[in-house]
mmCIF file of N, CA and C in Angstrom:
data_model
loop_
_atom_site.group_PDB
_atom_site.id
_atom_site.type_symbol
_atom_site.label_atom_id
_atom_site.label_comp_id
_atom_site.label_asym_id
_atom_site.label_seq_id
_atom_site.Cartn_x
_atom_site.Cartn_y
_atom_site.Cartn_z
ATOM 1 N N MET A 1 15.424 -11.350 -36.000
ATOM 2 C CA MET A 1 15.504 -12.412 -34.666
ATOM 3 C C MET A 1 14.407 -11.863 -33.816
ATOM 4 N N THR A 2 13.866 -12.861 -33.616
ATOM 5 C CA THR A 2 12.885 -12.147 -31.991
ATOM 6 C C THR A 2 13.220 -13.541 -31.048
ATOM 7 N N VAL A 3 12.744 -13.206 -30.061
ATOM 8 C CA VAL A 3 12.720 -14.122 -28.657
ATOM 9 C C VAL A 3 10.981 -14.196 -28.092
ATOM 10 N N ASP A 4 11.033 -15.304 -28.217
ATOM 11 C CA ASP A 4 9.194 -15.820 -27.788
ATOM 12 C C ASP A 4 9.457 -17.000 -27.447
ATOM 13 N N PRO A 5 8.891 -17.241 -25.988
ATOM 14 C CA PRO A 5 8.636 -16.220 -24.910
ATOM 15 C C PRO A 5 9.698 -15.196 -24.369
ATOM 16 N N VAL A 6 9.481 -14.271 -23.855
ATOM 17 C CA VAL A 6 10.680 -13.720 -23.106
ATOM 18 C C VAL A 6 10.309 -14.105 -21.562
ATOM 19 N N TRP A 7 11.260 -13.933 -21.154
ATOM 20 C CA TRP A 7 10.891 -15.263 -19.772
ATOM 21 C C TRP A 7 11.681 -14.234 -18.662
ATOM 22 N N VAL A 8 11.515 -14.105 -17.560
ATOM 23 C CA VAL A 8 12.417 -13.027 -16.586
ATOM 24 C C VAL A 8 12.186 -13.816 -15.128
ATOM 25 N N GLN A 9 13.236 -14.195 -14.279
ATOM 26 C CA GLN A 9 12.590 -15.043 -12.882
ATOM 27 C C GLN A 9 13.884 -14.127 -11.844
ATOM 28 N N GLY A 10 13.379 -13.637 -10.893
ATOM 29 C CA GLY A 10 14.072 -13.132 -10.078
ATOM 30 C C GLY A 10 13.562 -13.126 -8.396
ATOM 31 N N SER A 11 14.102 -12.076 -7.746
ATOM 32 C CA SER A 11 13.659 -11.341 -6.331
ATOM 33 C C SER A 11 13.689 -9.868 -6.461
ATOM 34 N N CYS A 12 13.049 -9.588 -5.971
ATOM 35 C CA CYS A 12 13.004 -7.926 -5.337
ATOM 36 C C CYS A 12 13.288 -8.212 -3.943
ATOM 37 N N THR A 13 13.778 -6.976 -3.402
ATOM 38 C CA THR A 13 13.538 -6.527 -1.947
ATOM 39 C C THR A 13 13.607 -5.188 -1.836
ATOM 40 N N VAL A 14 12.539 -4.101 -1.086
ATOM 41 C CA VAL A 14 12.662 -2.974 -0.705
ATOM 42 C C VAL A 14 12.219 -2.653 0.810
ATOM 43 N N ALA A 15 13.257 -1.885 1.124
ATOM 44 C CA ALA A 15 13.532 -1.838 2.816
ATOM 45 C C ALA A 15 13.123 -0.527 3.072
ATOM 46 N N ASP A 16 12.908 -0.051 4.227
ATOM 47 C CA ASP A 16 13.409 1.319 5.101
ATOM 48 C C ASP A 16 12.712 2.592 3.856
ATOM 49 N N VAL A 17 11.366 2.249 3.455
ATOM 50 C CA VAL A 17 10.801 3.014 2.410
ATOM 51 C C VAL A 17 10.259 4.171 3.085
ATOM 52 N N LYS A 18 10.668 5.681 3.875
ATOM 53 C CA LYS A 18 10.009 6.528 4.181
ATOM 54 C C LYS A 18 9.001 7.329 3.803
ATOM 55 N N LEU A 19 7.902 6.483 4.061
ATOM 56 C CA LEU A 19 6.586 6.968 3.777
ATOM 57 C C LEU A 19 6.048 8.610 3.380
ATOM 58 N N ALA A 20 6.711 9.391 4.395
ATOM 59 C CA ALA A 20 6.561 10.901 4.539
ATOM 60 C C ALA A 20 7.065 11.426 3.071
ATOM 61 N N HIS A 21 8.051 11.081 2.674
ATOM 62 C CA HIS A 21 9.089 11.525 1.380
ATOM 63 C C HIS A 21 7.613 11.299 0.539
ATOM 64 N N PHE A 22 6.772 10.413 0.428
ATOM 65 C CA PHE A 22 6.232 9.898 -0.422
ATOM 66 C C PHE A 22 5.061 11.100 -0.414
ATOM 67 N N TRP A 23 4.774 11.250 0.603
ATOM 68 C CA TRP A 23 3.164 12.191 0.944
ATOM 69 C C TRP A 23 3.880 13.663 -0.055
ATOM 70 N N GLU A 24 4.828 14.207 0.184
ATOM 71 C CA GLU A 24 5.381 15.410 -0.255
ATOM 72 C C GLU A 24 5.133 15.398 -1.747
ATOM 73 N N HIS A 25 5.062 14.005 -2.699
ATOM 74 C CA HIS A 25 4.592 14.412 -4.270
ATOM 75 C C HIS A 25 3.034 14.373 -4.349
ATOM 76 N N ILE A 26 2.439 13.889 -3.192
ATOM 77 C CA ILE A 26 0.464 14.254 -3.659
ATOM 78 C C ILE A 26 -0.010 14.838 -2.805
ATOM 79 N N LYS A 27 0.755 15.666 -1.733
ATOM 80 C CA LYS A 27 -0.102 16.655 -0.652
ATOM 81 C C LYS A 27 -0.684 17.665 -1.502
ATOM 82 N N ALA A 28 -0.920 17.813 -2.450
ATOM 83 C CA ALA A 28 -1.651 18.840 -3.170
ATOM 84 C C ALA A 28 -2.884 18.249 -3.566
ATOM 85 N N HIS A 29 -3.014 17.037 -3.600
ATOM 86 C CA HIS A 29 -4.165 16.265 -4.261
ATOM 87 C C HIS A 29 -5.042 15.550 -2.974
ATOM 88 N N VAL A 30 -4.323 15.449 -1.907
ATOM 89 C CA VAL A 30 -5.267 15.016 -0.539
ATOM 90 C C VAL A 30 -5.518 15.894 0.758
ATOM 91 N N SER A 31 -6.223 15.490 1.799
ATOM 92 C CA SER A 31 -6.993 16.040 2.634
ATOM 93 C C SER A 31 -5.747 15.671 3.787
ATOM 94 N N PHE A 32 -5.062 14.700 3.633
ATOM 95 C CA PHE A 32 -4.288 13.940 4.960
ATOM 96 C C PHE A 32 -2.740 14.636 4.933
ATOM 97 N N GLN A 33 -2.221 14.063 6.020
ATOM 98 C CA GLN A 33 -0.469 13.947 5.519
ATOM 99 C C GLN A 33 -0.152 12.818 6.266
ATOM 100 N N ILE A 34 0.990 12.166 5.941
ATOM 101 C CA ILE A 34 1.650 11.306 6.516
ATOM 102 C C ILE A 34 2.710 11.904 7.571
ATOM 103 N N MET A 35 2.450 11.514 8.852
ATOM 104 C CA MET A 35 3.807 11.959 9.895
ATOM 105 C C MET A 35 5.075 11.409 10.083
ATOM 106 N N ASP A 36 4.508 9.933 9.467
ATOM 107 C CA ASP A 36 5.668 9.113 9.936
ATOM 108 C C ASP A 36 5.479 7.821 9.215
ATOM 109 N N GLY A 37 6.420 7.112 8.991
ATOM 110 C CA GLY A 37 5.638 5.336 8.675
ATOM 111 C C GLY A 37 7.282 5.093 7.482
ATOM 112 N N VAL A 38 7.671 3.586 7.836
ATOM 113 C CA VAL A 38 8.255 3.158 7.235
ATOM 114 C C VAL A 38 7.892 1.799 6.399
ATOM 115 N N ALA A 39 7.973 1.617 5.278
ATOM 116 C CA ALA A 39 7.525 0.616 4.672
ATOM 117 C C ALA A 39 8.882 -0.353 3.862
ATOM 118 N N GLY A 40 8.191 -1.604 3.999
ATOM 119 C CA GLY A 40 9.003 -2.645 2.981
ATOM 120 C C GLY A 40 8.378 -3.736 2.456
ATOM 121 N N ALA A 41 9.488 -4.113 1.095
ATOM 122 C CA ALA A 41 8.364 -5.192 0.687
ATOM 123 C C ALA A 41 9.187 -6.138 -0.239
ATOM 124 N N GLY A 42 9.052 -7.459 -0.666
ATOM 125 C CA GLY A 42 10.019 -8.195 -1.479
ATOM 126 C C GLY A 42 8.927 -8.979 -2.060
ATOM 127 N N GLY A 43 9.574 -10.292 -2.467
ATOM 128 C CA GLY A 43 8.832 -11.207 -3.090
ATOM 129 C C GLY A 43 9.925 -11.907 -4.383
ATOM 130 N N GLU A 44 9.592 -13.129 -4.911
ATOM 131 C CA GLU A 44 9.668 -13.645 -5.919
ATOM 132 C C GLU A 44 9.072 -13.752 -7.300
ATOM 133 N N TYR A 45 9.680 -13.254 -8.156
ATOM 134 C CA TYR A 45 8.380 -13.215 -9.235
ATOM 135 C C TYR A 45 9.169 -13.826 -10.476
ATOM 136 N N THR A 46 8.312 -14.225 -11.284
ATOM 137 C CA THR A 46 8.577 -14.484 -12.848
ATOM 138 C C THR A 46 7.680 -13.643 -13.601
ATOM 139 N N LEU A 47 7.787 -13.095 -14.647
ATOM 140 C CA LEU A 47 7.259 -12.651 -15.676
ATOM 141 C C LEU A 47 7.503 -13.347 -17.140
ATOM 142 N N ALA A 48 6.488 -13.792 -17.994
ATOM 143 C CA ALA A 48 6.643 -13.934 -19.088
ATOM 144 C C ALA A 48 5.948 -13.396 -20.162
ATOM 145 N N LEU A 49 6.284 -13.268 -21.543
ATOM 146 C CA LEU A 49 5.505 -12.456 -22.487
ATOM 147 C C LEU A 49 5.583 -13.603 -23.711
ATOM 148 N N LYS A 50 4.605 -14.248 -23.720
ATOM 149 C CA LYS A 50 4.369 -14.756 -24.862
ATOM 150 C C LYS A 50 3.458 -14.941 -25.860
ATOM 151 N N GLU A 51 3.409 -14.529 -26.716
ATOM 152 C CA GLU A 51 2.216 -14.150 -27.695
ATOM 153 C C GLU A 51 1.570 -13.317 -27.548
ATOM 154 N N GLU A 52 2.199 -12.128 -27.214
ATOM 155 C CA GLU A 52 1.830 -10.547 -26.893
ATOM 156 C C GLU A 52 0.744 -10.877 -25.282
ATOM 157 N N ALA A 53 0.977 -12.118 -24.605
ATOM 158 C CA ALA A 53 -0.069 -12.110 -23.529
ATOM 159 C C ALA A 53 1.069 -12.297 -22.260
ATOM 160 N N LEU A 54 0.881 -11.665 -21.228
ATOM 161 C CA LEU A 54 1.638 -11.391 -19.630
ATOM 162 C C LEU A 54 1.432 -12.660 -19.402
ATOM 163 N N ASP A 55 2.270 -13.117 -18.376
ATOM 164 C CA ASP A 55 2.005 -14.123 -17.661
ATOM 165 C C ASP A 55 2.797 -13.494 -16.306
ATOM 166 N N ALA A 56 2.291 -13.110 -15.282
ATOM 167 C CA ALA A 56 3.140 -12.854 -14.315
ATOM 168 C C ALA A 56 2.574 -13.514 -12.993
ATOM 169 N N ARG A 57 3.525 -13.661 -11.984
ATOM 170 C CA ARG A 57 3.483 -14.442 -10.488
ATOM 171 C C ARG A 57 4.295 -13.737 -9.465
ATOM 172 N N LEU A 58 3.818 -13.786 -8.639
ATOM 173 C CA LEU A 58 4.669 -13.502 -7.293
ATOM 174 C C LEU A 58 4.407 -14.758 -6.493
ATOM 175 N N GLU A 59 5.721 -15.342 -5.678
ATOM 176 C CA GLU A 59 5.719 -16.338 -4.341
ATOM 177 C C GLU A 59 6.230 -15.705 -3.483
ATOM 178 N N GLY A 60 6.072 -15.874 -2.420
ATOM 179 C CA GLY A 60 6.687 -15.614 -1.273
ATOM 180 C C GLY A 60 6.623 -14.077 -1.121
ATOM 181 N N GLY A 61 5.427 -13.300 -1.296
ATOM 182 C CA GLY A 61 5.793 -11.858 -1.056
ATOM 183 C C GLY A 61 5.353 -11.412 0.075
ATOM 184 N N ARG A 62 5.605 -10.356 0.487
ATOM 185 C CA ARG A 62 5.858 -9.509 2.062
ATOM 186 C C ARG A 62 5.582 -8.495 2.041
ATOM 187 N N TYR A 63 4.894 -8.083 2.786
ATOM 188 C CA TYR A 63 4.892 -6.289 3.150
ATOM 189 C C TYR A 63 5.265 -5.969 4.854
ATOM 190 N N GLU A 64 5.863 -4.837 4.850
ATOM 191 C CA GLU A 64 5.825 -4.297 6.220
ATOM 192 C C GLU A 64 5.571 -3.078 6.098
ATOM 193 N N LEU A 65 4.798 -2.358 7.360
ATOM 194 C CA LEU A 65 4.294 -1.229 7.712
ATOM 195 C C LEU A 65 4.813 -0.909 9.096
ATOM 196 N N ASN A 66 5.432 0.042 9.550
ATOM 197 C CA ASN A 66 6.240 0.231 10.662
ATOM 198 C C ASN A 66 5.657 1.771 11.143
ATOM 199 N N ARG A 67 5.266 2.513 12.399
ATOM 200 C CA ARG A 67 5.615 3.491 12.794
ATOM 201 C C ARG A 67 4.887 4.164 11.940
ATOM 202 N N PHE A 68 3.408 3.832 11.294
ATOM 203 C CA PHE A 68 2.654 4.677 10.439
ATOM 204 C C PHE A 68 1.588 5.705 11.101
ATOM 205 N N GLU A 69 1.923 7.188 10.908
ATOM 206 C CA GLU A 69 1.139 7.764 11.299
ATOM 207 C C GLU A 69 0.463 8.612 10.395
ATOM 208 N N LEU A 70 -1.049 9.154 10.472
ATOM 209 C CA LEU A 70 -1.792 9.897 9.539
ATOM 210 C C LEU A 70 -2.480 10.769 10.178
ATOM 211 N N VAL A 71 -2.532 12.126 9.867
ATOM 212 C CA VAL A 71 -3.194 13.087 10.480
ATOM 213 C C VAL A 71 -4.277 14.493 9.367
ATOM 214 N N GLU A 72 -5.134 14.822 9.774
ATOM 215 C CA GLU A 72 -5.677 15.595 8.412
ATOM 216 C C GLU A 72 -4.556 16.458 8.547
ATOM 217 N N LYS A 73 -4.474 17.093 6.981
ATOM 218 C CA LYS A 73 -3.762 18.407 6.523
ATOM 219 C C LYS A 73 -3.747 19.589 7.389
ATOM 220 N N GLY A 74 -2.534 19.446 8.302
ATOM 221 C CA GLY A 74 -2.617 21.371 8.997
ATOM 222 C C GLY A 74 -2.993 20.959 10.664
ATOM 223 N N LYS A 75 -3.226 19.652 10.589
ATOM 224 C CA LYS A 75 -4.039 19.279 12.112
ATOM 225 C C LYS A 75 -2.868 18.505 13.046
ATOM 226 N N LYS A 76 -2.819 18.699 14.208
ATOM 227 C CA LYS A 76 -1.856 17.376 15.079
ATOM 228 C C LYS A 76 -2.054 16.195 15.524
ATOM 229 N N ASP A 77 -3.762 15.914 15.441
ATOM 230 C CA ASP A 77 -4.284 14.743 15.930
ATOM 231 C C ASP A 77 -4.295 13.601 15.200
ATOM 232 N N VAL A 78 -3.675 12.524 15.694
ATOM 233 C CA VAL A 78 -3.261 11.102 14.757
ATOM 234 C C VAL A 78 -4.504 10.467 14.565
ATOM 235 N N LEU A 79 -5.240 10.428 13.364
ATOM 236 C CA LEU A 79 -6.392 9.684 13.210
ATOM 237 C C LEU A 79 -6.198 7.611 12.611
ATOM 238 N N ILE A 80 -5.082 7.683 12.021
ATOM 239 C CA ILE A 80 -4.328 6.390 11.839
ATOM 240 C C ILE A 80 -3.523 6.232 12.615
ATOM 241 N N SER A 81 -3.197 5.621 13.139
ATOM 242 C CA SER A 81 -1.786 4.859 14.063
ATOM 243 C C SER A 81 -1.961 3.567 13.501
ATOM 244 N N ILE A 82 -0.884 2.911 12.959
ATOM 245 C CA ILE A 82 -0.244 1.863 12.872
ATOM 246 C C ILE A 82 1.437 1.373 13.062
ATOM 247 N N PRO A 83 1.326 0.883 14.465
ATOM 248 C CA PRO A 83 2.904 0.774 15.004
ATOM 249 C C PRO A 83 3.399 -0.432 14.178
ATOM 250 N N ALA A 84 2.762 -1.444 13.972
ATOM 251 C CA ALA A 84 3.390 -2.448 13.302
ATOM 252 C C ALA A 84 2.258 -3.352 12.667
ATOM 253 N N LEU A 85 2.662 -3.561 11.061
ATOM 254 C CA LEU A 85 1.589 -4.490 10.571
ATOM 255 C C LEU A 85 2.163 -5.302 9.278
ATOM 256 N N SER A 86 2.367 -6.341 9.311
ATOM 257 C CA SER A 86 2.677 -7.411 8.246
ATOM 258 C C SER A 86 1.512 -7.992 7.463
ATOM 259 N N VAL A 87 2.092 -8.423 6.245
ATOM 260 C CA VAL A 87 1.579 -9.443 5.340
ATOM 261 C C VAL A 87 2.342 -9.894 4.827
ATOM 262 N N GLU A 88 1.982 -11.437 4.795
ATOM 263 C CA GLU A 88 3.009 -12.468 4.492
ATOM 264 C C GLU A 88 2.277 -13.766 3.636
ATOM 265 N N GLU A 89 3.063 -14.236 3.157
ATOM 266 C CA GLU A 89 3.164 -15.464 2.294
ATOM 267 C C GLU A 89 2.247 -15.233 1.141
ATOM 268 N N VAL A 90 2.153 -13.759 0.561
ATOM 269 C CA VAL A 90 1.413 -13.267 -0.225
ATOM 270 C C VAL A 90 2.024 -14.536 -1.930
ATOM 271 N N SER A 91 1.012 -14.509 -2.694
ATOM 272 C CA SER A 91 1.004 -15.216 -3.815
ATOM 273 C C SER A 91 0.262 -14.793 -4.983
ATOM 274 N N ALA A 92 0.718 -14.308 -6.013
ATOM 275 C CA ALA A 92 -0.131 -13.650 -7.282
ATOM 276 C C ALA A 92 -0.081 -14.271 -8.386
ATOM 277 N N ASP A 93 -1.182 -14.362 -9.510
ATOM 278 C CA ASP A 93 -1.120 -15.030 -10.510
ATOM 279 C C ASP A 93 -1.723 -13.838 -11.504
ATOM 280 N N VAL A 94 -1.185 -13.095 -12.230
ATOM 281 C CA VAL A 94 -1.969 -12.223 -13.100
ATOM 282 C C VAL A 94 -2.614 -13.510 -14.302
ATOM 283 N N LYS A 95 -2.355 -14.176 -15.001
ATOM 284 C CA LYS A 95 -2.975 -14.639 -15.757
ATOM 285 C C LYS A 95 -4.270 -15.707 -15.185
ATOM 286 N N ALA A 96 -4.097 -15.959 -14.140
ATOM 287 C CA ALA A 96 -5.243 -16.497 -13.539
ATOM 288 C C ALA A 96 -6.329 -15.982 -12.460
ATOM 289 N N ARG A 97 -5.681 -14.609 -12.296
ATOM 290 C CA ARG A 97 -6.610 -13.800 -11.715
ATOM 291 C C ARG A 97 -6.822 -13.846 -10.209
ATOM 292 N N GLU A 98 -5.844 -14.665 -9.575
ATOM 293 C CA GLU A 98 -5.795 -15.030 -8.424
ATOM 294 C C GLU A 98 -4.518 -14.471 -7.228
ATOM 295 N N VAL A 99 -5.328 -14.101 -6.109
ATOM 296 C CA VAL A 99 -4.021 -13.593 -5.115
ATOM 297 C C VAL A 99 -4.381 -14.134 -3.754
ATOM 298 N N SER A 100 -3.527 -14.710 -3.221
ATOM 299 C CA SER A 100 -3.829 -15.398 -1.771
ATOM 300 C C SER A 100 -2.779 -15.176 -0.642
ATOM 301 N N VAL A 101 -3.368 -14.573 0.472
ATOM 302 C CA VAL A 101 -2.595 -14.154 1.574
ATOM 303 C C VAL A 101 -2.607 -15.023 2.892
ATOM 304 N N GLY A 102 -1.192 -15.247 3.023
ATOM 305 C CA GLY A 102 -1.198 -16.770 3.935
ATOM 306 C C GLY A 102 -1.286 -15.555 5.595
ATOM 307 N N ARG A 103 -1.054 -14.596 5.882
ATOM 308 C CA ARG A 103 -1.039 -14.195 7.161
ATOM 309 C C ARG A 103 -0.764 -12.665 6.934
ATOM 310 N N VAL A 104 -1.726 -12.183 7.920
ATOM 311 C CA VAL A 104 -2.194 -10.683 8.295
ATOM 312 C C VAL A 104 -1.715 -10.457 9.439
ATOM 313 N N GLN A 105 -1.009 -9.672 10.055
ATOM 314 C CA GLN A 105 -0.419 -9.181 11.646
ATOM 315 C C GLN A 105 -0.440 -8.010 11.559
ATOM 316 N N LEU A 106 -1.323 -7.393 12.615
ATOM 317 C CA LEU A 106 -1.270 -6.161 12.702
ATOM 318 C C LEU A 106 -1.163 -5.843 14.795
ATOM 319 N N THR A 107 -0.110 -4.652 15.117
ATOM 320 C CA THR A 107 -0.094 -4.552 16.438
ATOM 321 C C THR A 107 -0.545 -3.270 17.042
ATOM 322 N N ASP A 108 -1.503 -3.173 17.982
ATOM 323 C CA ASP A 108 -1.824 -2.001 18.378
ATOM 324 C C ASP A 108 -2.592 -0.861 17.575
ATOM 325 N N GLY A 109 -3.044 -1.178 16.241
ATOM 326 C CA GLY A 109 -3.383 -0.120 15.492
ATOM 327 C C GLY A 109 -4.607 0.294 16.053
ATOM 328 N N LYS A 110 -4.755 1.920 15.346
ATOM 329 C CA LYS A 110 -5.880 2.587 16.040
ATOM 330 C C LYS A 110 -6.390 3.843 14.942
ATOM 331 N N ILE A 111 -7.588 3.379 14.741
ATOM 332 C CA ILE A 111 -8.508 4.566 13.925
ATOM 333 C C ILE A 111 -9.141 5.296 14.693
ATOM 334 N N LYS A 112 -9.412 7.031 14.442
ATOM 335 C CA LYS A 112 -9.718 7.653 15.393
ATOM 336 C C LYS A 112 -11.034 8.060 14.250
ATOM 337 N N SER A 113 -12.043 8.364 13.919
ATOM 338 C CA SER A 113 -13.203 8.663 13.733
ATOM 339 C C SER A 113 -14.342 8.967 14.081
ATOM 340 N N TRP A 114 -15.596 9.734 13.407
ATOM 341 C CA TRP A 114 -16.824 10.185 14.482
ATOM 342 C C TRP A 114 -17.650 10.639 13.014
ATOM 343 N N LEU A 115 -18.730 10.558 13.458
ATOM 344 C CA LEU A 115 -19.906 10.670 12.236
ATOM 345 C C LEU A 115 -20.255 11.898 12.418
ATOM 346 N N SER A 116 -20.150 12.699 11.081
ATOM 347 C CA SER A 116 -20.492 13.864 10.932
ATOM 348 C C SER A 116 -22.065 14.277 10.809
ATOM 349 N N ALA A 117 -22.778 15.274 10.873
ATOM 350 C CA ALA A 117 -24.104 15.850 10.822
ATOM 351 C C ALA A 117 -24.717 14.903 9.642
ATOM 352 N N ASP A 118 -23.947 14.848 8.405
ATOM 353 C CA ASP A 118 -24.988 14.244 7.029
ATOM 354 C C ASP A 118 -24.410 12.405 7.289
ATOM 355 N N GLY A 119 -24.122 12.101 8.647
ATOM 356 C CA GLY A 119 -24.361 10.565 8.346
ATOM 357 C C GLY A 119 -23.012 9.638 8.183
ATOM 358 N N THR A 120 -21.950 10.418 7.712
ATOM 359 C CA THR A 120 -20.612 9.706 7.137
ATOM 360 C C THR A 120 -19.741 9.738 8.371
ATOM 361 N N PHE A 121 -19.057 8.906 8.202
ATOM 362 C CA PHE A 121 -17.708 8.918 8.905
ATOM 363 C C PHE A 121 -16.600 10.186 8.439
ATOM 364 N N GLU A 122 -16.277 11.027 9.335
ATOM 365 C CA GLU A 122 -15.469 12.213 8.694
ATOM 366 C C GLU A 122 -14.182 11.586 8.437
ATOM 367 N N LEU A 123 -13.965 10.509 8.947
ATOM 368 C CA LEU A 123 -12.408 10.038 8.228
ATOM 369 C C LEU A 123 -12.148 9.753 6.993
ATOM 370 N N GLN A 124 -13.533 9.177 6.432
ATOM 371 C CA GLN A 124 -13.722 9.026 4.977
ATOM 372 C C GLN A 124 -13.572 10.003 4.069
ATOM 373 N N LYS A 125 -14.073 11.106 4.657
ATOM 374 C CA LYS A 125 -13.659 12.735 3.709
ATOM 375 C C LYS A 125 -12.159 12.738 3.449
ATOM 376 N N LEU A 126 -11.436 12.409 4.077
ATOM 377 C CA LEU A 126 -9.722 12.789 3.819
ATOM 378 C C LEU A 126 -9.749 11.706 2.774
ATOM 379 N N PHE A 127 -10.085 10.678 2.368
ATOM 380 C CA PHE A 127 -9.774 10.157 1.275
ATOM 381 C C PHE A 127 -10.646 10.093 -0.074
ATOM 382 N N LEU A 128 -11.280 10.914 0.198
ATOM 383 C CA LEU A 128 -12.571 10.452 -1.175
ATOM 384 C C LEU A 128 -12.486 12.051 -1.903
ATOM 385 N N ALA A 129 -12.268 11.886 -3.151
ATOM 386 C CA ALA A 129 -12.321 13.421 -3.850
ATOM 387 C C ALA A 129 -13.294 14.258 -3.578
ATOM 388 N N ASP A 130 -13.510 15.449 -3.510
ATOM 389 C CA ASP A 130 -14.787 16.709 -3.652
ATOM 390 C C ASP A 130 -15.264 16.014 -4.936
ATOM 391 N N LEU A 131 -16.543 15.633 -4.979
ATOM 392 C CA LEU A 131 -17.429 16.016 -6.271
ATOM 393 C C LEU A 131 -18.205 16.860 -6.526
ATOM 394 N N ASP A 132 -18.154 17.915 -5.836
ATOM 395 C CA ASP A 132 -19.223 19.219 -5.958
ATOM 396 C C ASP A 132 -18.342 20.243 -7.236
#
């Protein structure tokens, strides 16, 4: 007995995800620290597996980030501050390789960085692996 296609449709919502908790799991591998931040996401999805090909779609997707603060590990000076960010009306289609976003709204976001002696932004060093 086989089922072809396998098909699932539904909705998913995740709310009040504390980002500082996730930082605990990656802190040994990064040069930054997430001090605060709460995220949430949701949307309507359809997944189908037909003849071993995946067809995945998202409609009405949304993402929210609130009270986000990032510092250099071991320091107190906030380098990235995002009081409120929302991404709305997101749709994605894996088979068509398309993603569209209806609206992005950022309130009072701040990024603090400076040029180092080698001409690179000091902030980017927090996110790039040391290749030496």
